[in-house]
Every structure is written in structure tokens, then in C-alpha cells.
Coordinates of C-alpha atoms and ligand atoms in Angstrom, one line a residue:
M54 CA 103.1 147.8 69.0
A55 CA 99.6 147.6 69.8
F56 CA 98.4 148.4 73.4
F57 CA 95.9 146.2 75.1
H58 CA 94.5 147.2 78.5
T59 CA 95.7 144.7 81.2
T60 CA 97.2 144.6 84.5
M61 CA 100.9 144.1 84.1
D62 CA 102.2 145.0 87.6
R63 CA 101.3 141.6 89.2
K64 CA 104.1 139.1 90.0
I65 CA 103.0 135.6 89.3
I66 CA 104.9 132.3 89.6
H67 CA 103.7 128.8 88.4
I68 CA 105.7 125.8 89.9
D69 CA 105.2 122.4 88.3
M70 CA 107.3 119.5 89.3
D71 CA 108.9 117.4 87.0
A72 CA 107.5 113.8 86.6
F73 CA 106.2 114.1 90.0
Y74 CA 105.1 110.8 91.2
A75 CA 108.0 109.0 89.2
S76 CA 110.5 111.4 90.5
V77 CA 109.5 110.7 94.2
E78 CA 109.9 107.0 93.4
Q79 CA 113.3 107.5 92.0
R80 CA 114.3 109.4 95.0
D81 CA 113.3 106.9 97.4
N82 CA 114.7 104.0 95.5
P83 CA 118.1 104.7 93.9
E84 CA 117.7 101.6 92.0
L85 CA 115.0 103.1 89.9
R86 CA 117.3 106.1 89.0
G87 CA 118.0 106.4 85.3
K88 CA 115.5 103.9 84.4
P89 CA 112.3 104.0 82.4
I90 CA 109.6 103.6 85.2
A91 CA 105.9 104.2 85.1
I92 CA 103.5 104.9 88.0
G93 CA 100.4 102.7 87.8
H94 CA 99.5 99.0 87.6
A95 CA 100.9 96.6 84.9
D96 CA 97.7 94.5 84.5
A97 CA 95.6 94.3 81.5
R98 CA 93.3 97.1 82.6
G99 CA 96.1 99.4 84.1
V100 CA 97.0 102.9 83.0
V101 CA 99.9 104.8 83.5
A102 CA 99.5 107.7 85.9
T103 CA 103.1 109.2 85.0
A104 CA 106.1 108.1 83.6
S105 CA 109.9 108.9 84.2
Y106 CA 111.7 110.9 81.6
E107 CA 113.6 107.9 80.8
A108 CA 110.3 106.2 79.8
R109 CA 109.0 109.5 77.9
K110 CA 111.9 108.7 75.4
F111 CA 109.9 105.6 74.4
G112 CA 106.7 107.6 73.9
V113 CA 105.1 106.5 77.3
R114 CA 102.8 109.2 78.4
S115 CA 100.2 109.9 81.2
A116 CA 96.8 108.3 80.9
M117 CA 98.3 105.7 78.4
S118 CA 97.2 101.9 79.0
S119 CA 99.7 99.8 80.7
V120 CA 99.7 97.4 77.8
K121 CA 100.3 100.0 75.2
A122 CA 103.1 101.5 77.4
L123 CA 104.8 98.1 77.6
R124 CA 104.7 97.6 73.9
L125 CA 106.4 100.9 73.6
C126 CA 109.1 100.2 76.2
P127 CA 109.2 96.3 77.0
Q128 CA 111.8 97.0 79.8
L129 CA 109.6 99.4 81.8
T130 CA 109.3 99.0 85.5
F131 CA 105.6 99.7 86.9
I132 CA 105.3 101.1 90.3
H133 CA 102.3 101.1 92.6
P134 CA 101.4 104.7 93.4
R135 CA 102.0 105.9 97.0
M136 CA 99.3 108.6 97.2
D137 CA 100.0 109.4 100.9
V138 CA 103.7 109.8 100.2
Y139 CA 103.0 112.3 97.3
K140 CA 100.5 114.1 99.5
A141 CA 103.1 114.7 102.2
V142 CA 105.7 115.6 99.7
S143 CA 103.2 118.2 98.3
E144 CA 102.5 119.6 101.7
S145 CA 106.5 120.1 102.3
I146 CA 106.5 122.1 98.9
R147 CA 103.6 124.2 100.2
E148 CA 105.6 124.8 103.3
I149 CA 108.5 126.4 101.2
F150 CA 106.1 128.6 99.4
L151 CA 104.5 129.9 102.6
D152 CA 108.1 131.4 103.4
Y153 CA 107.3 133.8 100.4
T154 CA 103.5 134.2 100.2
D155 CA 100.1 133.2 101.5
L156 CA 98.6 133.8 98.2
I157 CA 99.1 130.2 97.1
E158 CA 96.6 128.4 94.5
P159 CA 97.1 124.6 94.2
L160 CA 95.9 123.1 90.9
S161 CA 96.9 119.6 91.7
L162 CA 99.5 117.8 94.3
D163 CA 102.4 119.0 92.1
E164 CA 101.3 122.3 90.5
A165 CA 100.6 125.8 92.2
F166 CA 100.2 129.5 91.3
L167 CA 101.7 132.0 93.6
D168 CA 101.1 135.7 93.8
V169 CA 104.5 137.3 94.9
T170 CA 103.6 140.9 94.1
D171 CA 103.8 141.7 97.8
N172 CA 106.1 139.0 99.2
K173 CA 107.0 138.1 102.7
K174 CA 110.6 138.5 102.1
G175 CA 110.5 141.8 100.0
I176 CA 112.3 140.4 97.0
E177 CA 111.9 142.8 94.2
L178 CA 112.2 140.3 91.2
A179 CA 109.9 137.5 91.0
V180 CA 112.5 135.5 89.1
D181 CA 114.8 135.6 92.3
I182 CA 112.0 133.9 94.3
A183 CA 111.5 131.3 91.5
V184 CA 115.4 130.5 91.5
E185 CA 115.2 130.1 95.3
I186 CA 112.1 128.0 95.5
K187 CA 113.6 125.7 92.8
R188 CA 117.0 125.5 94.8
R189 CA 115.1 124.7 98.1
I190 CA 112.9 122.0 96.6
R191 CA 116.3 120.6 95.0
E192 CA 118.3 120.6 98.4
E193 CA 115.5 120.0 100.9
L194 CA 113.3 117.5 99.2
Q195 CA 115.9 116.2 96.3
L196 CA 113.3 116.7 93.7
V197 CA 113.2 119.1 90.5
A198 CA 110.6 121.5 89.7
S199 CA 110.1 123.8 86.6
A200 CA 108.9 127.4 87.2
G201 CA 107.3 130.2 85.2
V202 CA 107.0 133.8 86.1
S203 CA 104.9 136.5 84.3
Y204 CA 102.4 138.9 85.1
N205 CA 99.4 136.8 84.9
K206 CA 98.3 133.0 85.5
F207 CA 97.9 132.2 81.7
L208 CA 101.6 133.3 80.9
A209 CA 103.1 132.1 84.0
K210 CA 101.6 128.5 83.4
V211 CA 102.8 128.7 79.9
A212 CA 106.3 129.6 80.9
S213 CA 106.7 126.8 83.5
D214 CA 105.9 124.3 80.7
Y215 CA 108.4 126.0 78.1
R216 CA 111.5 124.6 79.4
K217 CA 110.6 121.6 81.2
P218 CA 112.4 119.7 82.7
D219 CA 114.2 121.8 85.4
G220 CA 112.9 124.7 83.4
L221 CA 113.0 128.4 84.5
C222 CA 111.4 130.9 82.1
V223 CA 110.3 134.5 82.5
I224 CA 107.9 136.1 80.1
H225 CA 108.3 139.9 80.7
P226 CA 105.4 142.3 79.9
S227 CA 107.4 143.7 77.0
Q228 CA 107.9 140.1 75.6
A229 CA 104.5 138.7 76.0
L230 CA 102.9 139.5 72.8
D231 CA 105.9 138.3 70.6
F232 CA 106.0 135.0 72.7
I233 CA 102.1 134.5 72.1
A234 CA 102.3 135.1 68.7
A235 CA 104.7 132.1 68.3
L236 CA 103.0 129.9 70.8
P237 CA 101.3 126.7 69.4
I238 CA 97.4 126.9 69.7
E239 CA 97.6 123.6 71.8
S240 CA 99.5 125.5 74.7
F241 CA 96.7 127.9 75.1
W242 CA 94.8 127.1 78.2
G243 CA 91.4 125.7 77.6
V244 CA 92.4 124.5 74.1
G245 CA 92.0 120.7 74.1
R246 CA 92.3 118.3 71.4
V247 CA 88.7 119.0 69.8
T248 CA 89.2 122.9 69.9
A249 CA 92.7 122.5 68.6
R250 CA 91.3 120.3 65.6
K251 CA 88.6 123.1 65.0
M252 CA 91.3 125.9 65.1
H253 CA 93.5 124.0 62.8
S254 CA 91.0 123.6 60.1
L255 CA 90.1 127.5 60.6
G256 CA 93.9 128.1 59.7
I257 CA 94.6 128.9 63.6
H258 CA 97.9 127.4 64.4
N259 CA 99.5 130.0 66.7
G260 CA 98.9 133.0 68.9
A261 CA 99.4 135.4 65.7
N262 CA 96.8 133.5 63.9
L263 CA 94.5 133.6 66.7
R264 CA 95.0 137.3 67.0
E265 CA 93.5 138.0 63.5
Y266 CA 90.2 137.2 64.8
S267 CA 87.8 139.5 66.2
R268 CA 86.1 139.0 69.7
N269 CA 82.8 138.6 68.0
G270 CA 84.0 136.0 65.5
L271 CA 85.7 134.1 68.2
V272 CA 82.5 133.9 70.4
L273 CA 80.5 132.9 67.2
L274 CA 82.9 130.0 66.6
F275 CA 83.8 128.8 70.1
G276 CA 80.9 130.3 72.5
K277 CA 81.9 131.9 75.8
M278 CA 85.3 130.7 75.6
G279 CA 85.9 132.7 72.4
N280 CA 86.2 135.8 74.8
V281 CA 89.0 133.9 76.7
Y282 CA 90.9 133.2 73.6
Y283 CA 90.5 136.7 72.3
E284 CA 92.0 138.0 75.5
F285 CA 94.8 135.3 75.9
A286 CA 96.0 136.1 72.5
R287 CA 96.3 139.7 73.6
G288 CA 98.3 138.6 76.8
I289 CA 95.2 139.4 79.0
D290 CA 94.2 137.4 82.0
E291 CA 92.9 139.2 84.9
R292 CA 92.1 136.0 87.0
P293 CA 93.4 136.4 90.6
V294 CA 95.4 133.8 92.5
E295 CA 92.5 132.3 94.5
V296 CA 93.8 130.9 97.8
E297 CA 90.9 129.0 99.0
R298 CA 89.3 127.4 95.9
E299 CA 85.8 126.3 96.6
R300 CA 85.3 122.8 96.1
K301 CA 83.3 122.5 92.6
S302 CA 82.5 118.9 92.6
V303 CA 83.0 115.3 94.5
G304 CA 83.4 112.3 92.1
C305 CA 84.9 108.9 91.7
E306 CA 85.2 106.5 88.8
R307 CA 86.4 103.0 88.1
T308 CA 88.1 101.1 85.2
L309 CA 85.6 98.2 84.8
D310 CA 87.2 94.3 85.3
Q311 CA 86.3 94.0 81.5
D312 CA 85.0 96.2 78.8
I313 CA 81.3 95.6 79.2
S314 CA 78.0 96.0 76.9
Q315 CA 75.3 94.2 78.9
R316 CA 73.1 96.5 80.6
S317 CA 72.6 94.4 83.9
L318 CA 76.3 94.4 84.4
L319 CA 76.7 98.0 83.9
I320 CA 73.9 98.7 86.5
V321 CA 75.9 96.6 89.1
N322 CA 79.0 98.7 88.6
L323 CA 76.9 101.8 88.5
Y324 CA 75.4 100.7 91.9
Q325 CA 78.8 100.4 93.4
L326 CA 79.9 103.7 92.0
V327 CA 76.8 105.4 93.7
L328 CA 77.8 103.8 97.1
E329 CA 81.4 105.2 96.7
L330 CA 80.1 108.5 95.9
E331 CA 77.6 108.7 98.6
E332 CA 80.6 107.9 101.0
R333 CA 82.8 110.6 99.5
L334 CA 80.0 113.0 99.6
K335 CA 79.5 112.5 103.3
K336 CA 83.3 112.7 104.0
S337 CA 83.5 116.1 102.2
K338 CA 80.1 117.4 103.3
F339 CA 79.7 118.7 99.7
K340 CA 76.2 119.5 98.6
G341 CA 75.4 119.7 94.5
N342 CA 72.4 119.7 92.4
T343 CA 74.1 118.2 89.2
L344 CA 74.8 114.7 88.6
T345 CA 77.3 113.8 85.7
L346 CA 78.0 110.3 84.3
K347 CA 81.2 109.7 82.4
V348 CA 81.8 107.0 80.1
K349 CA 84.8 105.9 78.5
Y350 CA 84.5 103.5 75.8
A351 CA 87.0 100.5 74.8
D352 CA 88.6 102.7 72.4
F353 CA 89.1 105.4 75.1
T354 CA 86.8 107.9 73.4
Q355 CA 84.8 109.6 76.4
I356 CA 81.5 111.3 76.9
T357 CA 79.8 112.9 79.7
R358 CA 76.1 113.3 80.5
S359 CA 74.5 115.6 83.2
R360 CA 71.3 116.1 85.0
T361 CA 70.4 118.8 87.3
V362 CA 67.8 118.6 90.1
Y363 CA 66.3 120.9 92.6
S364 CA 67.3 119.2 95.8
P365 CA 70.9 118.4 96.8
L366 CA 72.2 115.1 95.8
T367 CA 73.6 113.5 98.9
R368 CA 72.1 110.3 99.2
K369 CA 72.1 106.7 97.2
Q370 CA 68.3 106.8 97.1
D371 CA 68.3 110.2 95.1
I372 CA 71.4 109.6 93.1
L373 CA 70.7 105.9 92.0
P374 CA 67.7 106.5 90.0
L375 CA 69.1 109.6 88.5
A376 CA 72.4 107.7 87.6
K377 CA 70.2 104.8 86.0
A378 CA 68.1 107.3 83.9
I379 CA 71.2 108.8 82.5
L380 CA 72.9 105.5 81.9
S381 CA 69.8 104.4 80.1
E382 CA 70.3 106.9 77.5
I383 CA 74.0 105.9 76.7
D384 CA 74.7 103.7 74.1
S385 CA 76.7 100.5 74.9
N386 CA 75.9 98.3 71.8
T387 CA 78.2 100.1 69.1
Q388 CA 81.0 99.7 71.7
P389 CA 81.4 98.3 75.1
I390 CA 82.1 100.5 78.0
R391 CA 85.6 100.5 79.7
L392 CA 85.3 103.0 82.6
L393 CA 82.3 104.6 84.6
G394 CA 82.5 107.7 86.5
L395 CA 80.0 109.6 88.5
S396 CA 80.3 113.0 90.2
V397 CA 78.1 115.7 91.9
S398 CA 78.8 119.3 91.1
N399 CA 77.0 122.6 90.8
P400 CA 77.4 123.4 94.7
T401 CA 74.2 124.1 96.4
D402 CA 74.3 127.8 97.7
G403 CA 73.4 127.7 101.4
T404 CA 71.4 131.1 101.1
H405 CA 69.8 130.8 97.6
R406 CA 68.3 128.3 95.4
P407 CA 70.6 126.2 93.6
S408 CA 72.4 128.4 90.9
A409 CA 71.9 128.0 87.1
I410 CA 69.0 125.6 87.6
Q411 CA 67.9 123.6 84.7
L412 CA 65.8 120.7 85.2
T413 CA 67.4 118.6 82.5
L414 CA 70.1 119.2 80.4
P415 CA 69.9 118.3 76.7
F416 CA 70.9 114.8 75.8
Ligands
LIG536 N1 98.6 112.3 87.1 C1 97.8 111.3 87.1 N2 96.9 110.8 85.9 C2 97.2 111.8 84.6 C3 98.1 112.9 84.8 C4 98.7 113.1 85.8 O1 97.7 110.6 87.9 N3 96.5 111.7 83.6 C5 99.4 112.5 88.2 C6 101.0 111.9 87.9 C7 101.7 113.1 87.9 C8 101.1 114.3 88.7 O2 99.7 113.9 88.5 O3 103.0 112.9 88.3 C9 101.4 115.6 88.0 O4 100.9 115.6 86.6 P1 101.5 116.4 85.6 O5 100.8 116.4 84.4 O6 102.3 117.9 86.1 O7 102.8 115.4 85.1 P2 104.2 115.3 85.8 O8 104.6 115.8 86.9 O9 104.5 113.6 85.9 O10 105.0 115.5 84.6 P3 105.6 116.9 84.1 O11 107.2 116.9 84.2 O12 105.3 116.9 82.7 O13 105.0 118.1 84.9
LIG537 MG1 104.3 118.1 86.7

């Protein structure tokens, strides 16, 4: 078998809680156990944050509109999210991780990477740690997690997804290339719906197909991500588990009370968003130079447009005109708008001028 240069002596675990918010609700309310439930609001504008496995059997999925979810599963029970509780549970899970390693990189409330190469308990096999963590999450928190174990982040994450729910999957270095060969292209990190479609049209359906392309070929087709796909196809991912993830952006969004085409109404909503964004920027003390407007249309298609400026965007008097300028170039006639989002990114470096400065990005 071909040899590709990569570090294979790290031990990485990826933990992903099963149906996280829904499982917490079923844990805390026995009446909901075994039933199809969705976390979210049942009103006309609501969306499903997550669904219990019982609801998933009906096709109910995260980010689906509540109306559609109810059409698929009329007996679906909606539960309002309790973010404080999920955050507290997430903190308890982290406490368990800390018994094994300090090298923890959370990806969200219910997901994290752990580097257990040198772990606090001196346990030789990473799979033994994964089993122990799963058992402790079950016993101490009455919740179920899936775990993936491998020598890098890409493979550990793929592994945790592989036998969900209550999964445990180890991808040993000697199995990695065969595993990747059979892996559907949609399961590769960084391959979204659009890229998957493009790959399919090129005859790339799995890792084996992807591996037939040269590095240059993939870069020509997919830009910088081509390099990443080239390396993933060969089981290479040298990214470290990063403990302190530097905050990359601060943002907020709102689903409008109704789909809107009218400019003046959009601007009223935009203004509300700017106020909320200013508040969040103040709280987090985040400073960034790029403003991004996200627009979701009535049919759920989504676009984002950004602009970068020289001085940090922290106050509404700086953000609002920029936000309006971006909005003015966005079409709302062909289709009304369902959701607006605003975020500031591209953190201002305290010592240098803002990195990657571009006065305006192409629209
Ligand atoms: N979440 C959300 N909106 C989304 C996706 C997720 O609010 N579009 C929230 C609810 C989930 C949690 O984040 O419970 C974790 O997301 P996952 O994608 O890991 O989904 P689950 O943990 O719910 O399910 P799975 O068993 O597939 O991991
Ligand atoms: Mg999960």
C-alpha cells in the first residue's frame, strides 16, 4: 500500500452527544421518553434545533421548519429550548474530560476533540479512555454519547459519526486508507452540499475516487480547499487539538415575523439587529474589521455578503451604514427574505494592522 507522510502516533478522541438537546429534555421529563420530540418553537416561523431519534424516523431534522416537521410527524411534541441547562450539562461533560486531559477543543456545546496522547491517567489505549468517558457520561449524567478514536481530528470526527447513536468506532492507522476509500464524499470535513454536487458531477463519490485526482487538479477545481481534500483522501490531517480557540466572530440573526420584500421594513429589522450586535460586541469585547450580512430567502436558500474596513467595527454608527450599504445590493424582489443575520469577523490584531485587509470584497 502507498505510504503517505503523516503523523500517526497521536491519539485523538472526538465525542459527540446523541440528539443532545432532545436527550436532555427526555432525561428531565420521563413522559417524553420514547416519543418523537423536537426542540424549537411550533409557530409558523419556527425551526427545529434538534429532534429525538424517535422523531428522526419520520424524517424530522435539525434546521427544518417546524411546519414541515409537523407535516412529517403530526404527533411531534415541541419543547422550548433551555439553553442554560444545556450549557450546564456541557460544563459537566467537560469536567469528565478534564480527568483525562487538558487538551480539549470544544466545537459546540455537545462536541469536542480530546488529545489523549499523554493522558493524566497513563492509559495506553485511547479506546479504553473513550469507553470510560462514554460510561461516565451515561452513569453520571444519564446521557448517551458517541465516540470516535483515531490519530487525527478528521478521522476521529468521521469515526464518532460512523455508528451513531451510542457509537464507538476506532480507525487504526493501518485501516485508515481503506476506511477513507469507502467513505462517501459527503462525510468529508469541509464538503457541503454545493461541493458534494460538484464532486458528484466529476465522478467523485467516495475517498477512492477523490484519491485519483492530483493535488494540482484538486486546487484548480476547489481552490485552497483542494489541498485539504487531497490530504484528507490520504488520511493526512496535522491540525492540533486547539485548547483556546480564539474567537473568530460575533454575530446574531433573526427570523423575521413574516417574509419581507419591502426595503423600509427590512431596514427596520436590520437596525434592530445592529443594536443587538453592538450589545454582543460590547459584552464579548470582540473587535473585528469585517461585517457580514446573511440573508435567507423564503425558500431557505441563503447568501452572505461581506465588507472589510480599516477600523474595528464596534459601534452602531459605524456598523449601520455599512450594513445598509450591503443590504442595498441584495435582491429582495425576486423572492422575499425570511431571515437576516449580521456578524463581525476578521479579528483586529492588537499589534498589527488588521490582517488580510481588503477595502471591499467583490459583490
Ligand atoms: N443545533 C441547533 N441547530 C442546528 C444544529 C444543531 O440548534 N441546525 C443544536 C441542537 C443539537 C446540538 O446543537 O442538539 C448538537 O448538534 P448535533 O448536530 O451534534 O446534533 P445532535 O446532537 O442533536 O444529534 P446527533 O445525535 O446527530 O449528534
Ligand atoms: Mg450531537
